[in-house]
């Protein structure tokens, strides 16, 4: 997934914002949070965030949270909550929420849809393709792809088929997790963002 628009092109600012949010969520849900990541967030001026919108409010909560945690604590929380020893406390795989089991039919459909888009899983990737971090990476690609560009309707179909049906349950699991603290903030932000995406796709589909 490498053929995407450079920053200096005519893609709408709203789409860049969407792509950036998907990239952020992909990094957070993959557990790729290091000190440089946190440092960049600590440089953001909270007064630049629109607190009147639910998404802006939850983003400001993330800015607040990163001031009171370090990358080692976040890694420990991620490992305890989403990896664990044996069965993790919280799953981030779509198949689990759609069927109650891992590696089921939703994963097969996802792989078929990825193949139709000319995409495939990196062999170095440990998780299966229905992991939320991977799905967010795919959505970012679909928004920014330029060879060829991907229609909004294709983005909508992919989101509807592979994220919309289970993200709320996953975010609820994070919210009620016994080992989550920082990731409760991440989960609330993700839910609001996915809600906005759902409303936007539904609106465009109805027009």
PDB file of N, CA and C in Angstrom, residues 53-95:
ATOM      1  N   UNK A  53     -17.057  20.252  19.102  1.00  0.00           N
ATOM      2  CA  UNK A  53     -17.427  19.026  18.396  1.00  0.00           C
ATOM      3  C   UNK A  53     -17.034  17.822  19.238  1.00  0.00           C
ATOM      4  N   UNK A  54     -17.808  16.744  19.195  1.00  0.00           N
ATOM      5  CA  UNK A  54     -17.444  15.535  19.949  1.00  0.00           C
ATOM      6  C   UNK A  54     -16.059  15.010  19.577  1.00  0.00           C
ATOM      7  N   UNK A  55     -15.713  15.072  18.287  1.00  0.00           N
ATOM      8  CA  UNK A  55     -14.412  14.581  17.858  1.00  0.00           C
ATOM      9  C   UNK A  55     -13.302  15.464  18.422  1.00  0.00           C
ATOM     10  N   UNK A  56     -13.510  16.778  18.386  1.00  0.00           N
ATOM     11  CA  UNK A  56     -12.524  17.701  18.934  1.00  0.00           C
ATOM     12  C   UNK A  56     -12.340  17.502  20.429  1.00  0.00           C
ATOM     13  N   UNK A  57     -13.438  17.290  21.123  1.00  0.00           N
ATOM     14  CA  UNK A  57     -13.361  17.072  22.570  1.00  0.00           C
ATOM     15  C   UNK A  57     -12.559  15.822  22.888  1.00  0.00           C
ATOM     16  N   UNK A  58     -12.853  14.715  22.200  1.00  0.00           N
ATOM     17  CA  UNK A  58     -12.142  13.469  22.486  1.00  0.00           C
ATOM     18  C   UNK A  58     -10.671  13.571  22.098  1.00  0.00           C
ATOM     19  N   UNK A  59     -10.378  14.323  21.035  1.00  0.00           N
ATOM     20  CA  UNK A  59      -8.982  14.524  20.661  1.00  0.00           C
ATOM     21  C   UNK A  59      -8.256  15.325  21.740  1.00  0.00           C
ATOM     22  N   UNK A  60      -8.936  16.324  22.314  1.00  0.00           N
ATOM     23  CA  UNK A  60      -8.326  17.100  23.396  1.00  0.00           C
ATOM     24  C   UNK A  60      -8.073  16.226  24.612  1.00  0.00           C
ATOM     25  N   UNK A  61      -8.950  15.230  24.836  1.00  0.00           N
ATOM     26  CA  UNK A  61      -8.730  14.291  25.927  1.00  0.00           C
ATOM     27  C   UNK A  61      -7.478  13.444  25.687  1.00  0.00           C
ATOM     28  N   UNK A  62      -7.235  13.096  24.424  1.00  0.00           N
ATOM     29  CA  UNK A  62      -6.008  12.369  24.098  1.00  0.00           C
ATOM     30  C   UNK A  62      -4.790  13.250  24.356  1.00  0.00           C
ATOM     31  N   UNK A  63      -4.865  14.524  23.980  1.00  0.00           N
ATOM     32  CA  UNK A  63      -3.764  15.448  24.250  1.00  0.00           C
ATOM     33  C   UNK A  63      -3.487  15.541  25.743  1.00  0.00           C
ATOM     34  N   UNK A  64      -4.556  15.564  26.535  1.00  0.00           N
ATOM     35  CA  UNK A  64      -4.402  15.617  27.981  1.00  0.00           C
ATOM     36  C   UNK A  64      -3.764  14.326  28.498  1.00  0.00           C
ATOM     37  N   UNK A  65      -4.202  13.195  27.960  1.00  0.00           N
ATOM     38  CA  UNK A  65      -3.719  11.907  28.451  1.00  0.00           C
ATOM     39  C   UNK A  65      -2.228  11.707  28.201  1.00  0.00           C
ATOM     40  N   UNK A  66      -1.737  12.144  27.036  1.00  0.00           N
ATOM     41  CA  UNK A  66      -0.328  11.896  26.715  1.00  0.00           C
ATOM     42  C   UNK A  66       0.613  12.701  27.601  1.00  0.00           C
ATOM     43  N   UNK A  67       0.098  13.707  28.285  1.00  0.00           N
ATOM     44  CA  UNK A  67       0.937  14.493  29.187  1.00  0.00           C
ATOM     45  C   UNK A  67       1.214  13.765  30.492  1.00  0.00           C
ATOM     46  N   UNK A  68       0.449  12.717  30.760  1.00  0.00           N
ATOM     47  CA  UNK A  68       0.533  12.052  32.057  1.00  0.00           C
ATOM     48  C   UNK A  68       0.917  10.580  31.949  1.00  0.00           C
ATOM     49  N   UNK A  69       1.523  10.202  30.825  1.00  0.00           N
ATOM     50  CA  UNK A  69       1.891   8.801  30.631  1.00  0.00           C
ATOM     51  C   UNK A  69       3.149   8.730  29.779  1.00  0.00           C
ATOM     52  N   UNK A  70       3.932   7.680  29.947  1.00  0.00           N
ATOM     53  CA  UNK A  70       5.110   7.495  29.101  1.00  0.00           C
ATOM     54  C   UNK A  70       4.921   6.277  28.208  1.00  0.00           C
ATOM     55  N   UNK A  71       5.809   6.130  27.251  1.00  0.00           N
ATOM     56  CA  UNK A  71       5.642   5.065  26.253  1.00  0.00           C
ATOM     57  C   UNK A  71       5.749   3.675  26.878  1.00  0.00           C
ATOM     58  N   UNK A  72       6.564   3.530  27.931  1.00  0.00           N
ATOM     59  CA  UNK A  72       6.696   2.218  28.579  1.00  0.00           C
ATOM     60  C   UNK A  72       5.383   1.796  29.227  1.00  0.00           C
ATOM     61  N   UNK A  73       4.697   2.751  29.856  1.00  0.00           N
ATOM     62  CA  UNK A  73       3.417   2.449  30.494  1.00  0.00           C
ATOM     63  C   UNK A  73       2.368   2.090  29.448  1.00  0.00           C
ATOM     64  N   UNK A  74       2.379   2.791  28.321  1.00  0.00           N
ATOM     65  CA  UNK A  74       1.417   2.503  27.252  1.00  0.00           C
ATOM     66  C   UNK A  74       1.679   1.116  26.672  1.00  0.00           C
ATOM     67  N   UNK A  75       2.951   0.784  26.456  1.00  0.00           N
ATOM     68  CA  UNK A  75       3.287  -0.548  25.923  1.00  0.00           C
ATOM     69  C   UNK A  75       2.830  -1.639  26.886  1.00  0.00           C
ATOM     70  N   UNK A  76       3.059  -1.416  28.170  1.00  0.00           N
ATOM     71  CA  UNK A  76       2.642  -2.406  29.162  1.00  0.00           C
ATOM     72  C   UNK A  76       1.133  -2.589  29.155  1.00  0.00           C
ATOM     73  N   UNK A  77       0.408  -1.469  29.083  1.00  0.00           N
ATOM     74  CA  UNK A  77      -1.051  -1.549  29.036  1.00  0.00           C
ATOM     75  C   UNK A  77      -1.526  -2.243  27.769  1.00  0.00           C
ATOM     76  N   UNK A  78      -0.904  -1.943  26.641  1.00  0.00           N
ATOM     77  CA  UNK A  78      -1.280  -2.567  25.371  1.00  0.00           C
ATOM     78  C   UNK A  78      -1.056  -4.080  25.444  1.00  0.00           C
ATOM     79  N   UNK A  79       0.120  -4.478  25.924  1.00  0.00           N
ATOM     80  CA  UNK A  79       0.430  -5.907  26.000  1.00  0.00           C
ATOM     81  C   UNK A  79      -0.529  -6.633  26.942  1.00  0.00           C
ATOM     82  N   UNK A  80      -0.808  -6.025  28.095  1.00  0.00           N
ATOM     83  CA  UNK A  80      -1.689  -6.658  29.077  1.00  0.00           C
ATOM     84  C   UNK A  80      -3.125  -6.774  28.567  1.00  0.00           C
ATOM     85  N   UNK A  81      -3.573  -5.768  27.815  1.00  0.00           N
ATOM     86  CA  UNK A  81      -4.969  -5.720  27.388  1.00  0.00           C
ATOM     87  C   UNK A  81      -5.230  -6.464  26.092  1.00  0.00           C
ATOM     88  N   UNK A  82      -4.330  -6.326  25.113  1.00  0.00           N
ATOM     89  CA  UNK A  82      -4.612  -6.806  23.760  1.00  0.00           C
ATOM     90  C   UNK A  82      -3.773  -8.008  23.329  1.00  0.00           C
ATOM     91  N   UNK A  83      -2.761  -8.353  24.114  1.00  0.00           N
ATOM     92  CA  UNK A  83      -1.929  -9.511  23.786  1.00  0.00           C
ATOM     93  C   UNK A  83      -2.043 -10.550  24.893  1.00  0.00           C
ATOM     94  N   UNK A  84      -1.581 -10.216  26.083  1.00  0.00           N
ATOM     95  CA  UNK A  84      -1.752 -11.092  27.225  1.00  0.00           C
ATOM     96  C   UNK A  84      -1.021 -12.419  27.081  1.00  0.00           C
ATOM     97  N   UNK A  85      -1.208 -13.260  28.069  1.00  0.00           N
ATOM     98  CA  UNK A  85      -0.656 -14.617  28.044  1.00  0.00           C
ATOM     99  C   UNK A  85      -1.810 -15.562  27.750  1.00  0.00           C
ATOM    100  N   UNK A  86      -1.766 -16.222  26.598  1.00  0.00           N
ATOM    101  CA  UNK A  86      -2.897 -17.047  26.182  1.00  0.00           C
ATOM    102  C   UNK A  86      -3.965 -16.179  25.538  1.00  0.00           C
ATOM    103  N   UNK A  87      -5.140 -16.147  26.123  1.00  0.00           N
ATOM    104  CA  UNK A  87      -6.255 -15.377  25.580  1.00  0.00           C
ATOM    105  C   UNK A  87      -6.186 -13.935  26.066  1.00  0.00           C
ATOM    106  N   UNK A  88      -6.161 -12.941  25.151  1.00  0.00           N
ATOM    107  CA  UNK A  88      -6.124 -11.542  25.590  1.00  0.00           C
ATOM    108  C   UNK A  88      -7.438 -11.123  26.245  1.00  0.00           C
ATOM    109  N   UNK A  89      -7.376 -10.092  27.071  1.00  0.00           N
ATOM    110  CA  UNK A  89      -8.593  -9.583  27.690  1.00  0.00           C
ATOM    111  C   UNK A  89      -9.527  -8.976  26.647  1.00  0.00           C
ATOM    112  N   UNK A  90      -8.938  -8.277  25.666  1.00  0.00           N
ATOM    113  CA  UNK A  90      -9.722  -7.577  24.651  1.00  0.00           C
ATOM    114  C   UNK A  90      -9.176  -7.935  23.271  1.00  0.00           C
ATOM    115  N   UNK A  91     -10.068  -8.308  22.371  1.00  0.00           N
ATOM    116  CA  UNK A  91      -9.681  -8.601  20.991  1.00  0.00           C
ATOM    117  C   UNK A  91      -9.843  -7.355  20.119  1.00  0.00           C
ATOM    118  N   UNK A  92      -8.957  -7.229  19.132  1.00  0.00           N
ATOM    119  CA  UNK A  92      -9.051  -6.141  18.154  1.00  0.00           C
ATOM    120  C   UNK A  92      -9.267  -6.696  16.746  1.00  0.00           C
ATOM    121  N   UNK A  93      -9.835  -7.901  16.664  1.00  0.00           N
ATOM    122  CA  UNK A  93     -10.038  -8.581  15.389  1.00  0.00           C
ATOM    123  C   UNK A  93     -11.521  -8.611  15.025  1.00  0.00           C
ATOM    124  N   UNK A  94     -11.836  -8.194  13.805  1.00  0.00           N
ATOM    125  CA  UNK A  94     -13.223  -8.134  13.371  1.00  0.00           C
ATOM    126  C   UNK A  94     -13.936  -9.465  13.419  1.00  0.00           C
ATOM    127  N   UNK A  95     -13.265 -10.553  13.034  1.00  0.00           N
ATOM    128  CA  UNK A  95     -13.914 -11.858  13.014  1.00  0.00           C
ATOM    129  C   UNK A  95     -14.467 -12.240  14.379  1.00  0.00           C
TER     130      UNK A  95
END
